[in-house]
Amino acid sequence: MRLPYAEPLTVIDAGPAVVPEPPRRGEPGGPPCGICADDAPTVWSDELWTLHPPRGCSLPGTVWLASREHADSFADLSPAAAEDFGRVAAKVERAVLGWGDFARVHLYRWGDGGAHFHVWFLPRPLGMLDAQGMMLPLWEDVLPNVTDDELLAAARGVAGLLADD
């Protein structure tokens, strides 16, 4: 693993706490939920889940999975969605690995941008050892983005493998 930045890095102090925190997308007082508004192209879906390509990303094969229900986190999912998550996550991982020349698929769940449950599947390219572990999202951020059309085509390729599963 290696940071995608030149050393030495300088540690900075964290900013002051902001309490209460500003509302996120999909929360009262915040912007509308983009997932509920169907702003993102859907490449695959079933009764509980939808799968989407990212925008502005450097790793073709990256996809994000969202719950159909407007739930904020794992703890807020309906029992049916919570029970089904492992099954569908495994299907998505197998499809991503089957689509490209990847060593691993990393699963990330960040909840700071929006209040609708979604998880990211980021593929680590085979042989890109600098991007192992927690370094993958850092490298993804600094590598040159591919076009959104390429990301959509890759996500459709992943979705095609999901349909075969």
PDB file of C-alpha atoms in Angstrom:
ATOM      1  CA  MET A   1       0.000   0.000   0.000  1.00  0.00           C
ATOM      2  CA  ARG A   2       1.154   3.464  -0.759  1.00  0.00           C
ATOM      3  CA  LEU A   3      -0.441   6.899  -0.576  1.00  0.00           C
ATOM      4  CA  PRO A   4      -0.962   8.631  -3.920  1.00  0.00           C
ATOM      5  CA  TYR A   5       0.741  11.760  -2.567  1.00  0.00           C
ATOM      6  CA  ALA A   6       4.336  12.854  -2.179  1.00  0.00           C
ATOM      7  CA  GLU A   7       5.781  12.680   1.305  1.00  0.00           C
ATOM      8  CA  PRO A   8       6.035  14.357   3.730  1.00  0.00           C
ATOM      9  CA  LEU A   9       2.371  15.024   4.381  1.00  0.00           C
ATOM     10  CA  THR A  10       1.476  17.620   6.966  1.00  0.00           C
ATOM     11  CA  VAL A  11      -1.165  16.821   9.553  1.00  0.00           C
ATOM     12  CA  ILE A  12      -3.717  19.588  10.040  1.00  0.00           C
ATOM     13  CA  ASP A  13      -6.117  20.190  12.898  1.00  0.00           C
ATOM     14  CA  ALA A  14      -9.729  19.167  12.461  1.00  0.00           C
ATOM     15  CA  GLY A  15     -12.166  22.031  12.026  1.00  0.00           C
ATOM     16  CA  PRO A  16     -14.621  22.981  14.728  1.00  0.00           C
ATOM     17  CA  ALA A  17     -17.585  20.684  15.349  1.00  0.00           C
ATOM     18  CA  VAL A  18     -20.795  21.749  13.604  1.00  0.00           C
ATOM     19  CA  VAL A  19     -23.767  20.752  15.755  1.00  0.00           C
ATOM     20  CA  PRO A  20     -26.402  20.245  14.681  1.00  0.00           C
ATOM     21  CA  GLU A  21     -25.052  18.943  11.403  1.00  0.00           C
ATOM     22  CA  PRO A  22     -26.615  20.335   8.228  1.00  0.00           C
ATOM     23  CA  PRO A  23     -29.317  18.136   6.676  1.00  0.00           C
ATOM     24  CA  ARG A  24     -28.242  15.691   3.992  1.00  0.00           C
ATOM     25  CA  ARG A  25     -30.013  14.933   0.726  1.00  0.00           C
ATOM     26  CA  GLY A  26     -33.271  13.193   1.549  1.00  0.00           C
ATOM     27  CA  GLU A  27     -33.591  14.571   5.096  1.00  0.00           C
ATOM     28  CA  PRO A  28     -36.125  17.207   6.164  1.00  0.00           C
ATOM     29  CA  GLY A  29     -34.692  20.638   5.344  1.00  0.00           C
ATOM     30  CA  GLY A  30     -32.153  19.208   2.909  1.00  0.00           C
ATOM     31  CA  PRO A  31     -32.213  18.825  -0.841  1.00  0.00           C
ATOM     32  CA  PRO A  32     -34.446  16.084  -2.275  1.00  0.00           C
ATOM     33  CA  CYS A  33     -33.224  12.504  -2.312  1.00  0.00           C
ATOM     34  CA  GLY A  34     -31.601  11.926  -5.690  1.00  0.00           C
ATOM     35  CA  ILE A  35     -32.112   8.167  -5.483  1.00  0.00           C
ATOM     36  CA  CYS A  36     -35.843   8.501  -4.811  1.00  0.00           C
ATOM     37  CA  ALA A  37     -36.046  11.101  -7.606  1.00  0.00           C
ATOM     38  CA  ASP A  38     -34.475   8.519  -9.962  1.00  0.00           C
ATOM     39  CA  ASP A  39     -31.726  10.940 -11.056  1.00  0.00           C
ATOM     40  CA  ALA A  40     -29.203   8.146 -11.670  1.00  0.00           C
ATOM     41  CA  PRO A  41     -29.357   5.633 -14.496  1.00  0.00           C
ATOM     42  CA  THR A  42     -30.336   2.162 -13.305  1.00  0.00           C
ATOM     43  CA  VAL A  43     -28.507  -0.753 -14.951  1.00  0.00           C
ATOM     44  CA  TRP A  44     -30.094  -3.569 -12.916  1.00  0.00           C
ATOM     45  CA  SER A  45     -32.866  -3.927 -10.365  1.00  0.00           C
ATOM     46  CA  ASP A  46     -34.981  -6.415  -8.490  1.00  0.00           C
ATOM     47  CA  GLU A  47     -37.804  -6.008  -5.988  1.00  0.00           C
ATOM     48  CA  LEU A  48     -35.485  -4.624  -3.256  1.00  0.00           C
ATOM     49  CA  TRP A  49     -32.413  -3.140  -4.948  1.00  0.00           C
ATOM     50  CA  THR A  50     -31.211  -0.942  -7.809  1.00  0.00           C
ATOM     51  CA  LEU A  51     -27.685  -0.858  -9.270  1.00  0.00           C
ATOM     52  CA  HIS A  52     -26.139   2.293 -10.741  1.00  0.00           C
ATOM     53  CA  PRO A  53     -22.941   3.529 -12.408  1.00  0.00           C
ATOM     54  CA  PRO A  54     -21.005   6.347 -10.793  1.00  0.00           C
ATOM     55  CA  ARG A  55     -20.336   9.715 -12.373  1.00  0.00           C
ATOM     56  CA  GLY A  56     -16.860  11.205 -12.416  1.00  0.00           C
ATOM     57  CA  CYS A  57     -14.894   8.086 -11.479  1.00  0.00           C
ATOM     58  CA  SER A  58     -11.522   6.672 -12.501  1.00  0.00           C
ATOM     59  CA  LEU A  59     -12.303   2.954 -12.077  1.00  0.00           C
ATOM     60  CA  PRO A  60     -14.569   1.389 -14.720  1.00  0.00           C
ATOM     61  CA  GLY A  61     -16.515  -1.440 -13.119  1.00  0.00           C
ATOM     62  CA  THR A  62     -17.358   0.649 -10.065  1.00  0.00           C
ATOM     63  CA  VAL A  63     -21.062   0.474  -9.233  1.00  0.00           C
ATOM     64  CA  TRP A  64     -23.289   1.463  -6.357  1.00  0.00           C
ATOM     65  CA  LEU A  65     -26.226  -0.488  -4.967  1.00  0.00           C
ATOM     66  CA  ALA A  66     -29.218   1.294  -3.434  1.00  0.00           C
ATOM     67  CA  SER A  67     -32.240   0.066  -1.557  1.00  0.00           C
ATOM     68  CA  ARG A  68     -35.579   0.725  -3.224  1.00  0.00           C
ATOM     69  CA  GLU A  69     -36.960   1.736   0.154  1.00  0.00           C
ATOM     70  CA  HIS A  70     -35.875   5.092   1.555  1.00  0.00           C
ATOM     71  CA  ALA A  71     -33.842   3.875   4.529  1.00  0.00           C
ATOM     72  CA  ASP A  72     -30.813   5.682   5.931  1.00  0.00           C
ATOM     73  CA  SER A  73     -28.520   2.888   7.086  1.00  0.00           C
ATOM     74  CA  PHE A  74     -28.215  -0.849   7.707  1.00  0.00           C
ATOM     75  CA  ALA A  75     -30.086  -0.356  10.994  1.00  0.00           C
ATOM     76  CA  ASP A  76     -33.031   1.248   9.167  1.00  0.00           C
ATOM     77  CA  LEU A  77     -33.521  -1.339   6.421  1.00  0.00           C
ATOM     78  CA  SER A  78     -36.667  -3.441   6.492  1.00  0.00           C
ATOM     79  CA  PRO A  79     -36.090  -7.006   7.702  1.00  0.00           C
ATOM     80  CA  ALA A  80     -36.513  -8.275   4.129  1.00  0.00           C
ATOM     81  CA  ALA A  81     -33.861  -5.904   2.725  1.00  0.00           C
ATOM     82  CA  ALA A  82     -31.470  -6.518   5.646  1.00  0.00           C
ATOM     83  CA  GLU A  83     -31.776 -10.290   5.176  1.00  0.00           C
ATOM     84  CA  ASP A  84     -31.277 -10.013   1.407  1.00  0.00           C
ATOM     85  CA  PHE A  85     -28.283  -7.662   1.473  1.00  0.00           C
ATOM     86  CA  GLY A  86     -25.628 -10.382   1.764  1.00  0.00           C
ATOM     87  CA  ARG A  87     -27.089 -12.335  -1.144  1.00  0.00           C
ATOM     88  CA  VAL A  88     -27.233  -9.354  -3.476  1.00  0.00           C
ATOM     89  CA  ALA A  89     -23.830  -7.987  -2.373  1.00  0.00           C
ATOM     90  CA  ALA A  90     -22.240 -11.347  -3.195  1.00  0.00           C
ATOM     91  CA  LYS A  91     -23.942 -11.350  -6.628  1.00  0.00           C
ATOM     92  CA  VAL A  92     -22.658  -7.835  -7.375  1.00  0.00           C
ATOM     93  CA  GLU A  93     -19.137  -8.714  -6.228  1.00  0.00           C
ATOM     94  CA  ARG A  94     -19.063 -11.830  -8.439  1.00  0.00           C
ATOM     95  CA  ALA A  95     -20.352  -9.808 -11.400  1.00  0.00           C
ATOM     96  CA  VAL A  96     -17.752  -7.046 -10.960  1.00  0.00           C
ATOM     97  CA  LEU A  97     -14.949  -9.612 -10.661  1.00  0.00           C
ATOM     98  CA  GLY A  98     -16.279 -11.387 -13.734  1.00  0.00           C
ATOM     99  CA  TRP A  99     -16.463  -8.219 -15.807  1.00  0.00           C
ATOM    100  CA  GLY A 100     -12.919  -6.899 -15.492  1.00  0.00           C
ATOM    101  CA  ASP A 101      -9.324  -7.697 -14.694  1.00  0.00           C
ATOM    102  CA  PHE A 102      -9.655  -7.057 -10.972  1.00  0.00           C
ATOM    103  CA  ALA A 103      -7.922  -8.530  -7.939  1.00  0.00           C
ATOM    104  CA  ARG A 104     -10.545  -7.599  -5.346  1.00  0.00           C
ATOM    105  CA  VAL A 105     -13.770  -5.668  -4.965  1.00  0.00           C
ATOM    106  CA  HIS A 106     -13.936  -3.309  -2.005  1.00  0.00           C
ATOM    107  CA  LEU A 107     -17.303  -2.504  -0.484  1.00  0.00           C
ATOM    108  CA  TYR A 108     -17.785   0.948   1.051  1.00  0.00           C
ATOM    109  CA  ARG A 109     -20.703   2.556   2.807  1.00  0.00           C
ATOM    110  CA  TRP A 110     -20.475   6.281   3.427  1.00  0.00           C
ATOM    111  CA  GLY A 111     -23.572   8.014   4.718  1.00  0.00           C
ATOM    112  CA  ASP A 112     -22.613  11.660   4.800  1.00  0.00           C
ATOM    113  CA  GLY A 113     -23.906  12.718   1.382  1.00  0.00           C
ATOM    114  CA  GLY A 114     -27.423  11.399   1.359  1.00  0.00           C
ATOM    115  CA  ALA A 115     -29.946   9.769   3.656  1.00  0.00           C
ATOM    116  CA  HIS A 116     -30.781   6.888   1.315  1.00  0.00           C
ATOM    117  CA  PHE A 117     -29.045   3.553   1.880  1.00  0.00           C
ATOM    118  CA  HIS A 118     -26.428   2.801  -0.754  1.00  0.00           C
ATOM    119  CA  VAL A 119     -23.090   1.014  -0.879  1.00  0.00           C
ATOM    120  CA  TRP A 120     -20.199   1.314  -3.321  1.00  0.00           C
ATOM    121  CA  PHE A 121     -18.377  -1.565  -5.005  1.00  0.00           C
ATOM    122  CA  LEU A 122     -14.892  -0.365  -6.041  1.00  0.00           C
ATOM    123  CA  PRO A 123     -12.772  -2.823  -8.014  1.00  0.00           C
ATOM    124  CA  ARG A 124      -9.027  -2.818  -7.378  1.00  0.00           C
ATOM    125  CA  PRO A 125      -7.244  -3.403 -10.690  1.00  0.00           C
ATOM    126  CA  LEU A 126      -5.180  -6.572 -10.770  1.00  0.00           C
ATOM    127  CA  GLY A 127      -1.571  -5.823  -9.851  1.00  0.00           C
ATOM    128  CA  MET A 128      -2.264  -2.317  -8.467  1.00  0.00           C
ATOM    129  CA  LEU A 129      -0.769  -3.131  -5.079  1.00  0.00           C
ATOM    130  CA  ASP A 130      -0.384   0.536  -4.141  1.00  0.00           C
ATOM    131  CA  ALA A 131      -4.193   0.695  -3.936  1.00  0.00           C
ATOM    132  CA  GLN A 132      -4.679  -2.192  -1.514  1.00  0.00           C
ATOM    133  CA  GLY A 133      -7.006  -1.732   1.444  1.00  0.00           C
ATOM    134  CA  MET A 134      -7.972   1.741   2.495  1.00  0.00           C
ATOM    135  CA  MET A 135      -5.755   3.257  -0.203  1.00  0.00           C
ATOM    136  CA  LEU A 136      -8.142   2.318  -3.037  1.00  0.00           C
ATOM    137  CA  PRO A 137     -10.543   5.268  -2.594  1.00  0.00           C
ATOM    138  CA  LEU A 138      -7.581   7.644  -2.301  1.00  0.00           C
ATOM    139  CA  TRP A 139      -6.104   6.387  -5.562  1.00  0.00           C
ATOM    140  CA  GLU A 140      -9.525   6.460  -7.218  1.00  0.00           C
ATOM    141  CA  ASP A 141      -9.768  10.133  -6.311  1.00  0.00           C
ATOM    142  CA  VAL A 142      -6.452  11.120  -7.923  1.00  0.00           C
ATOM    143  CA  LEU A 143      -6.367   8.894 -11.019  1.00  0.00           C
ATOM    144  CA  PRO A 144      -7.752  10.469 -14.202  1.00  0.00           C
ATOM    145  CA  ASN A 145     -11.487   9.980 -14.583  1.00  0.00           C
ATOM    146  CA  VAL A 146     -12.840   7.991 -17.485  1.00  0.00           C
ATOM    147  CA  THR A 147     -15.912   9.316 -19.258  1.00  0.00           C
ATOM    148  CA  ASP A 148     -19.353   8.814 -17.780  1.00  0.00           C
ATOM    149  CA  ASP A 149     -20.255   6.903 -20.960  1.00  0.00           C
ATOM    150  CA  GLU A 150     -17.408   4.451 -20.238  1.00  0.00           C
ATOM    151  CA  LEU A 151     -18.611   4.085 -16.650  1.00  0.00           C
ATOM    152  CA  LEU A 152     -22.165   3.425 -17.850  1.00  0.00           C
ATOM    153  CA  ALA A 153     -20.959   0.839 -20.383  1.00  0.00           C
ATOM    154  CA  ALA A 154     -18.905  -0.912 -17.697  1.00  0.00           C
ATOM    155  CA  ALA A 155     -21.851  -0.903 -15.276  1.00  0.00           C
ATOM    156  CA  ARG A 156     -24.051  -2.381 -18.001  1.00  0.00           C
ATOM    157  CA  GLY A 157     -21.438  -5.114 -18.472  1.00  0.00           C
ATOM    158  CA  VAL A 158     -21.544  -5.851 -14.750  1.00  0.00           C
ATOM    159  CA  ALA A 159     -25.359  -5.842 -14.835  1.00  0.00           C
ATOM    160  CA  GLY A 160     -25.319  -8.307 -17.730  1.00  0.00           C
ATOM    161  CA  LEU A 161     -23.374 -10.728 -15.558  1.00  0.00           C
ATOM    162  CA  LEU A 162     -25.848 -10.190 -12.717  1.00  0.00           C
ATOM    163  CA  ALA A 163     -28.677 -11.235 -14.978  1.00  0.00           C
ATOM    164  CA  ASP A 164     -26.800 -14.489 -15.714  1.00  0.00           C
ATOM    165  CA  ASP A 165     -26.304 -15.291 -12.014  1.00  0.00           C
TER     166      ASP A 165
END
